[in-house]
Each structure stands twice: as structure tokens, then as C-alpha cells.
Coordinates of C-alpha atoms in Angstrom, one line a residue:
Chain P
X1 CA 24.7 -16.4 -15.8
X2 CA 28.2 -16.9 -17.9
X3 CA 28.0 -20.8 -17.9
X4 CA 32.3 -21.7 -17.6
X5 CA 33.7 -23.6 -20.8
X6 CA 35.7 -26.5 -20.3
X7 CA 36.9 -29.4 -22.7
X8 CA 38.1 -32.6 -21.7
X9 CA 41.0 -34.4 -23.0
X10 CA 41.4 -37.7 -23.8
X11 CA 45.7 -38.4 -23.8
X12 CA 47.8 -41.7 -23.9
X13 CA 51.1 -41.4 -23.1
X14 CA 53.8 -43.2 -25.1
X15 CA 57.4 -44.7 -24.6
X16 CA 59.5 -44.3 -27.4
X17 CA 61.9 -47.3 -28.3
X18 CA 64.9 -45.1 -27.2
X19 CA 67.3 -48.6 -27.0
X20 CA 69.1 -48.3 -30.4
X21 CA 70.3 -51.8 -30.7
X22 CA 66.8 -53.3 -30.8
X23 CA 66.0 -54.2 -34.1
X24 CA 62.8 -54.4 -36.4
X25 CA 61.8 -58.3 -36.3
X26 CA 61.1 -60.2 -39.6
X27 CA 57.2 -60.9 -38.4
X28 CA 55.4 -57.9 -38.0
X29 CA 52.6 -59.0 -36.7
X30 CA 48.9 -56.2 -36.0
X31 CA 49.6 -56.4 -32.1
X32 CA 53.6 -55.9 -32.4
X33 CA 52.7 -52.7 -34.4
X34 CA 49.9 -51.3 -32.3
X35 CA 51.6 -52.1 -28.9
X36 CA 55.2 -50.8 -30.3
X37 CA 55.4 -47.5 -28.0
X38 CA 53.0 -48.4 -25.5
X39 CA 53.8 -49.5 -22.4
X40 CA 52.1 -49.4 -18.6
X41 CA 53.1 -46.3 -16.5
X42 CA 55.3 -47.5 -13.4
X43 CA 53.2 -46.9 -10.2
X44 CA 55.7 -43.8 -8.7
X45 CA 53.9 -42.0 -11.7
X46 CA 51.1 -40.6 -10.0
X47 CA 47.9 -38.2 -11.1
X48 CA 49.7 -35.3 -8.6
X49 CA 53.3 -36.5 -10.9
X50 CA 51.5 -36.3 -14.3
X51 CA 50.0 -32.8 -13.0
X52 CA 53.6 -31.1 -12.0
X53 CA 55.0 -31.7 -15.4
X54 CA 52.0 -30.7 -17.2
X55 CA 52.3 -27.2 -15.1
X56 CA 56.1 -27.0 -14.3
X57 CA 55.7 -27.6 -18.4
X58 CA 53.5 -24.5 -19.1
X59 CA 55.7 -22.6 -16.4
X60 CA 58.2 -23.0 -18.6
X61 CA 57.7 -23.0 -22.8
X62 CA 54.5 -20.0 -22.0
X63 CA 56.0 -18.4 -18.9
X64 CA 54.4 -16.3 -16.1
X65 CA 51.0 -15.4 -18.0
X66 CA 50.6 -18.7 -19.5
X67 CA 51.1 -21.0 -16.5
X68 CA 48.8 -18.5 -14.9
X69 CA 45.9 -18.6 -17.7
X70 CA 46.2 -22.5 -17.8
X71 CA 46.6 -23.2 -14.7
X72 CA 43.3 -22.1 -13.5
X73 CA 41.6 -24.6 -14.5
X74 CA 43.7 -27.8 -15.2
X75 CA 42.3 -31.1 -13.0
X76 CA 43.4 -34.6 -14.8
X77 CA 40.0 -36.2 -14.4
X78 CA 41.3 -39.3 -14.5
X79 CA 44.9 -41.5 -15.6
X80 CA 44.7 -45.4 -15.8
X81 CA 48.7 -46.1 -14.7
X82 CA 47.8 -49.7 -17.1
X83 CA 46.6 -48.0 -19.6
X84 CA 48.4 -44.8 -19.7
X85 CA 45.1 -43.1 -21.3
X86 CA 43.9 -40.0 -19.2
X87 CA 41.6 -37.3 -19.1
X88 CA 42.7 -33.8 -18.7
X89 CA 39.6 -31.3 -17.3
X90 CA 40.4 -27.2 -18.9
X91 CA 39.4 -23.6 -19.5
X92 CA 38.0 -23.8 -23.5
X93 CA 40.9 -20.9 -24.7
X94 CA 43.3 -22.7 -23.5
X95 CA 43.6 -25.6 -25.3
X96 CA 45.7 -24.5 -27.8
X97 CA 48.1 -23.7 -24.7
X98 CA 47.5 -27.3 -22.8
X99 CA 48.4 -28.7 -26.6
X100 CA 51.8 -27.0 -26.7
X101 CA 52.4 -27.9 -23.8
X102 CA 51.9 -31.7 -22.8
X103 CA 53.9 -31.8 -27.0
X104 CA 56.6 -30.1 -25.5
X105 CA 57.0 -32.8 -22.5
X106 CA 59.8 -34.7 -23.3
X107 CA 60.1 -36.5 -20.5
X108 CA 57.6 -37.2 -16.9
X109 CA 59.7 -37.1 -13.4
X110 CA 62.7 -35.7 -15.5
X111 CA 63.8 -39.7 -16.2
X112 CA 60.9 -41.0 -18.2
X113 CA 60.7 -40.9 -21.5
X114 CA 57.7 -40.7 -22.8
X115 CA 55.4 -38.9 -25.7
X116 CA 52.3 -37.2 -25.2
X117 CA 49.8 -38.6 -27.5
X118 CA 46.1 -35.9 -27.3
X119 CA 43.3 -38.7 -28.7
X120 CA 40.6 -36.6 -28.8
X121 CA 39.1 -33.3 -27.5
X122 CA 35.6 -33.1 -26.2
X123 CA 33.1 -31.2 -24.7
X124 CA 31.8 -33.0 -22.4
X125 CA 33.2 -35.9 -20.0
X126 CA 30.8 -38.3 -21.2
X127 CA 31.6 -38.0 -25.1
X128 CA 35.0 -38.5 -24.0
X129 CA 34.2 -41.7 -21.5
X130 CA 32.2 -42.8 -24.6
X131 CA 35.7 -42.3 -27.2
X132 CA 37.4 -43.7 -25.2
X133 CA 35.8 -47.4 -24.5
X134 CA 34.7 -47.6 -28.7
X135 CA 38.7 -47.0 -29.4
X136 CA 39.9 -49.4 -26.2
X137 CA 37.5 -52.3 -27.9
X138 CA 38.5 -51.3 -31.8
X139 CA 41.7 -51.5 -30.4
X140 CA 40.9 -55.1 -28.4
X141 CA 39.4 -56.3 -31.8
X142 CA 42.2 -55.3 -33.9
X143 CA 44.9 -57.4 -31.8
X144 CA 42.9 -60.4 -32.0
X145 CA 43.3 -60.4 -35.4
X146 CA 45.4 -63.5 -37.0
X147 CA 47.0 -60.0 -39.0
X148 CA 50.6 -60.9 -39.1
X149 CA 52.5 -60.1 -41.5
X150 CA 55.5 -61.6 -42.8
X151 CA 58.8 -59.0 -43.5
X152 CA 59.8 -62.3 -45.8
X153 CA 57.3 -61.8 -48.5
X154 CA 59.0 -59.0 -49.9
X155 CA 62.2 -60.8 -50.1
X156 CA 61.2 -62.4 -53.7
X157 CA 60.2 -59.0 -55.1
X158 CA 63.1 -58.4 -58.0
X159 CA 64.1 -54.8 -59.1
X160 CA 62.0 -56.8 -62.8
X161 CA 58.6 -56.6 -61.0
X162 CA 58.3 -53.4 -60.0
X163 CA 58.2 -51.8 -63.2
X164 CA 55.7 -49.4 -62.4
Chain S
X1 CA 55.5 7.9 -56.8
X2 CA 56.4 7.2 -53.0
X3 CA 53.5 6.0 -50.1
X4 CA 54.4 6.9 -46.1
X5 CA 53.0 4.5 -44.1
X6 CA 50.3 6.6 -41.9
X7 CA 51.3 4.1 -39.3
X8 CA 54.7 3.4 -37.9
X9 CA 55.3 -0.3 -37.2
X10 CA 57.6 0.6 -33.9
X11 CA 57.2 1.8 -31.0
X12 CA 59.9 3.1 -28.9
X13 CA 61.4 3.1 -25.3
X14 CA 63.8 4.3 -23.3
X15 CA 65.1 2.7 -19.9
X16 CA 67.0 2.6 -17.6
X17 CA 68.8 -0.3 -16.0
X18 CA 69.7 -0.3 -12.2
X19 CA 69.6 -1.4 -9.2
X20 CA 67.9 1.1 -7.0
X21 CA 70.8 1.7 -4.6
X22 CA 72.7 5.0 -6.1
X23 CA 76.2 4.3 -4.7
X24 CA 76.0 0.7 -6.5
X25 CA 75.5 3.1 -9.8
X26 CA 77.6 5.6 -9.8
X27 CA 80.7 3.2 -10.3
X28 CA 79.4 0.1 -11.9
X29 CA 79.1 -0.1 -16.0
X30 CA 76.2 -2.5 -18.6
X31 CA 77.9 -4.0 -20.9
X32 CA 75.6 -4.8 -24.5
X33 CA 75.8 -8.7 -23.4
X34 CA 73.9 -7.7 -19.4
X35 CA 70.7 -5.4 -21.0
X36 CA 70.2 -8.6 -23.6
X37 CA 70.1 -11.0 -20.7
X38 CA 68.1 -8.7 -18.7
X39 CA 65.4 -8.1 -21.5
X40 CA 65.7 -11.7 -22.1
X41 CA 65.3 -13.1 -19.3
X42 CA 62.3 -10.5 -17.7
X43 CA 60.8 -11.7 -21.8
X44 CA 60.6 -15.8 -20.9
X45 CA 60.0 -15.4 -17.5
X46 CA 56.5 -13.8 -18.6
X47 CA 56.0 -15.0 -21.5
X48 CA 57.4 -18.0 -22.5
X49 CA 58.6 -19.2 -25.5
X50 CA 55.8 -15.9 -26.9
X51 CA 58.3 -13.8 -25.5
X52 CA 61.4 -14.8 -26.5
X53 CA 60.1 -14.3 -29.5
X54 CA 60.5 -10.5 -29.7
X55 CA 62.0 -8.8 -31.5
X56 CA 64.3 -5.6 -30.2
X57 CA 66.5 -3.2 -31.4
X58 CA 69.0 -0.9 -29.7
X59 CA 69.0 2.2 -31.0
X60 CA 71.3 3.9 -28.9
X61 CA 72.5 2.2 -25.6
X62 CA 75.2 4.1 -23.0
X63 CA 75.8 2.7 -19.2
X64 CA 72.5 2.3 -18.2
X65 CA 70.1 4.0 -20.6
X66 CA 68.9 2.5 -23.7
X67 CA 67.2 3.3 -26.4
X68 CA 65.1 0.1 -27.8
X69 CA 63.2 0.7 -30.6
X70 CA 60.3 -3.1 -30.7
X71 CA 57.3 -3.6 -32.8
X72 CA 54.1 -1.8 -32.2
X73 CA 52.1 -5.0 -31.4
X74 CA 54.5 -6.4 -29.4
X75 CA 55.0 -2.9 -27.4
X76 CA 52.1 -4.8 -23.9
X77 CA 53.9 -8.1 -23.5
X78 CA 58.0 -5.5 -23.8
X79 CA 56.3 -3.5 -20.8
X80 CA 55.0 -5.8 -18.7
X81 CA 57.4 -8.4 -18.7
X82 CA 59.8 -5.5 -18.3
X83 CA 57.8 -3.8 -14.9
X84 CA 56.9 -7.4 -13.9
X85 CA 60.8 -8.9 -13.7
X86 CA 63.9 -8.9 -10.9
X87 CA 67.2 -10.3 -12.4
X88 CA 68.8 -13.0 -9.9
X89 CA 72.2 -13.1 -8.0
X90 CA 72.5 -14.8 -11.4
X91 CA 72.8 -12.8 -14.1
X92 CA 74.4 -9.6 -11.6
X93 CA 75.8 -9.4 -8.1
X94 CA 72.8 -7.8 -7.3
X95 CA 69.1 -7.4 -8.5
X96 CA 68.5 -5.8 -10.8
X97 CA 65.1 -3.2 -12.4
X98 CA 64.4 -1.6 -15.6
X99 CA 63.0 1.9 -15.7
X100 CA 60.9 2.7 -18.5
X101 CA 62.0 6.3 -18.4
X102 CA 59.7 7.5 -22.0
X103 CA 57.2 5.7 -24.2
X104 CA 56.7 6.8 -27.2
X105 CA 55.5 6.0 -31.0
X106 CA 57.0 8.6 -32.7
X107 CA 61.1 8.9 -33.2
X108 CA 61.4 12.1 -33.8
X109 CA 59.8 12.1 -29.9
X110 CA 62.1 10.7 -28.1
X111 CA 63.2 12.3 -25.0
X112 CA 67.7 12.6 -25.9
X113 CA 70.7 14.7 -24.8
X114 CA 73.3 17.0 -27.1
X115 CA 75.1 14.0 -27.6
X116 CA 72.1 11.3 -29.1
X117 CA 71.3 13.6 -32.2
X118 CA 73.9 11.9 -34.6
X119 CA 73.0 8.4 -33.9
X120 CA 69.1 9.8 -33.9
X121 CA 69.3 11.8 -36.8
X122 CA 70.8 8.6 -38.4
X123 CA 68.5 6.1 -36.8
X124 CA 65.6 8.9 -38.4
X125 CA 67.1 8.2 -41.7
X126 CA 67.0 4.5 -41.6
X127 CA 63.6 4.9 -40.6
X128 CA 62.0 6.7 -43.7
X129 CA 63.7 5.1 -46.0
X130 CA 62.0 2.2 -45.0
X131 CA 58.8 3.4 -44.6
X132 CA 59.1 4.8 -48.5
X133 CA 58.2 2.3 -50.8
X134 CA 57.8 2.8 -54.3

């Protein structure tokens, strides 16, 4: 008997800064850089909304054929509004279609501008979970370090100093 | 020395755009824009951006009957898209469907009328020029 092969995609939802008036601050801390596009996903964005948007993107960009092919096994296994991270399950052969569809989604629920960032693809749920946990730990460790970089230090650099 | 390709890259279709209502079909005239919009909509609906990228050329088009040239590798997608689409009121006042009257890989075997000989001869010449490589 042929086993159904599937792939799991770990993704995060990024919220690009659409506000043009917001300028870079002088003091860049690691925390600010890492969390620049990360936000808590609003409560009204449920699993249903996300899967609907992915299906809509598939239909819009890959037509009846692409939508029918890729939607057959498409499932949102997990999504956390707090971390804006989720796990998608799809058929192994349709991984490229799904990734392209994710890339082509610009707005969630037709109003919130977002970027789907596929972080990792794996063949088992266990591995993807372990990776997600490791990644979160790494992120937390990085944020806790006091590695603030002051942009002011570059103000003293003159043209003569940069003669390499 | 000139070499001719053994298998041509193109596939040819004789198509008929129709409302399937004989009374309506007698009076109506479809322009090129209607044809193109119908074909594009059909390709997009079935295959999305991949369908949209399929290249097709009108060899000749007269009201309801059109001769279209498509890449050989894309012919299956083209046929599927044409068969599975019925246009909406947005395109025309009545739903339109496409009938495939003929499909062939040889331009010479296209089923034509006496009036069509001129454009067909020109197309054959162009094709032969394209196929010859020096």
C-alpha cells in the first residue's frame, strides 16, 4: 500500500511597517530589530480565516487546477495568535504551490497587510515542533542579551577614516 | 545547408465561439477583444497565472470562427481550459462557450474555406522561414 506523503510548513506572519512616518530610532537594540515586524495576531484572525485566505490565494493564482490539487490535503495544524506562528500540512508534491500561494498573500482577511514567512519545511510534525521550540528559545536568548548598538558611534566617522 | 525541424513546436486549433443559440448566433458579431478576453478568462480560471502565461496567436479570426496557434507543450492545458469554461454576463450579454472544431499539429491540414487560402499560405511561408535554420 502506498503511504500518503505529506510535508509540514512552519510559518510566521510578519506585519510590515506600513506607517511611513515612523523613522528609525538612533538606538538599535537587538530586541527592536528582531521584533520589528512581529506582532500579536488579532483575535478575529482564526485558523478558519487563515486557511480561507490560503485557499483564496491558490484559486486566484493557480486556478481551479492548482486549487483542487493543493487543497486536497491542506490543513492548518496549529496556529498561535500570541506568537503569530503556525504549522501547515500539505501534500509533498504540492509544496511549491503552497509556498508560492503563501508568498502571494498580501492581506489577511482583506484588510491586514501581512507577509507569510515560511521558516522551515519538514516531513514530520515532531521535527517541525522541535525546530519551532529551538527557534523560539534562540530568539528569546538573543533578545535577552544586551546588545544594543548605538547609531551615534558612526557619526564621528569622517571620509578620511574610510580610506580603505 | 539548411536543416528543417522534424517536429514543429506549434499546435493549431480551429475554434468556434458560440452562445449555442442558433437565433442569437446569426446576428451576433464577436470582435478580437471578446475572443481574447474569453480565452484569457478561461485560461486564468483553470490554471491561474500559469494559464495566463500561455501564448496563443490568432492566425485568422472572422466573427465566430478563429484559427489559433498554441505551443505544443501547452496544448493540453489550452484544451482543458477551453472545455471547462463558460463566460459570464460580464463579458457578453449571454454565456458563451468555445467549440473546438479541429485540432492538428500540421498547419497544412487545417480545415479552411476558399477565402482563407491567402492568409494560410502566408502563415505557411512564415512557418517555413522560422523552421529553417542556417
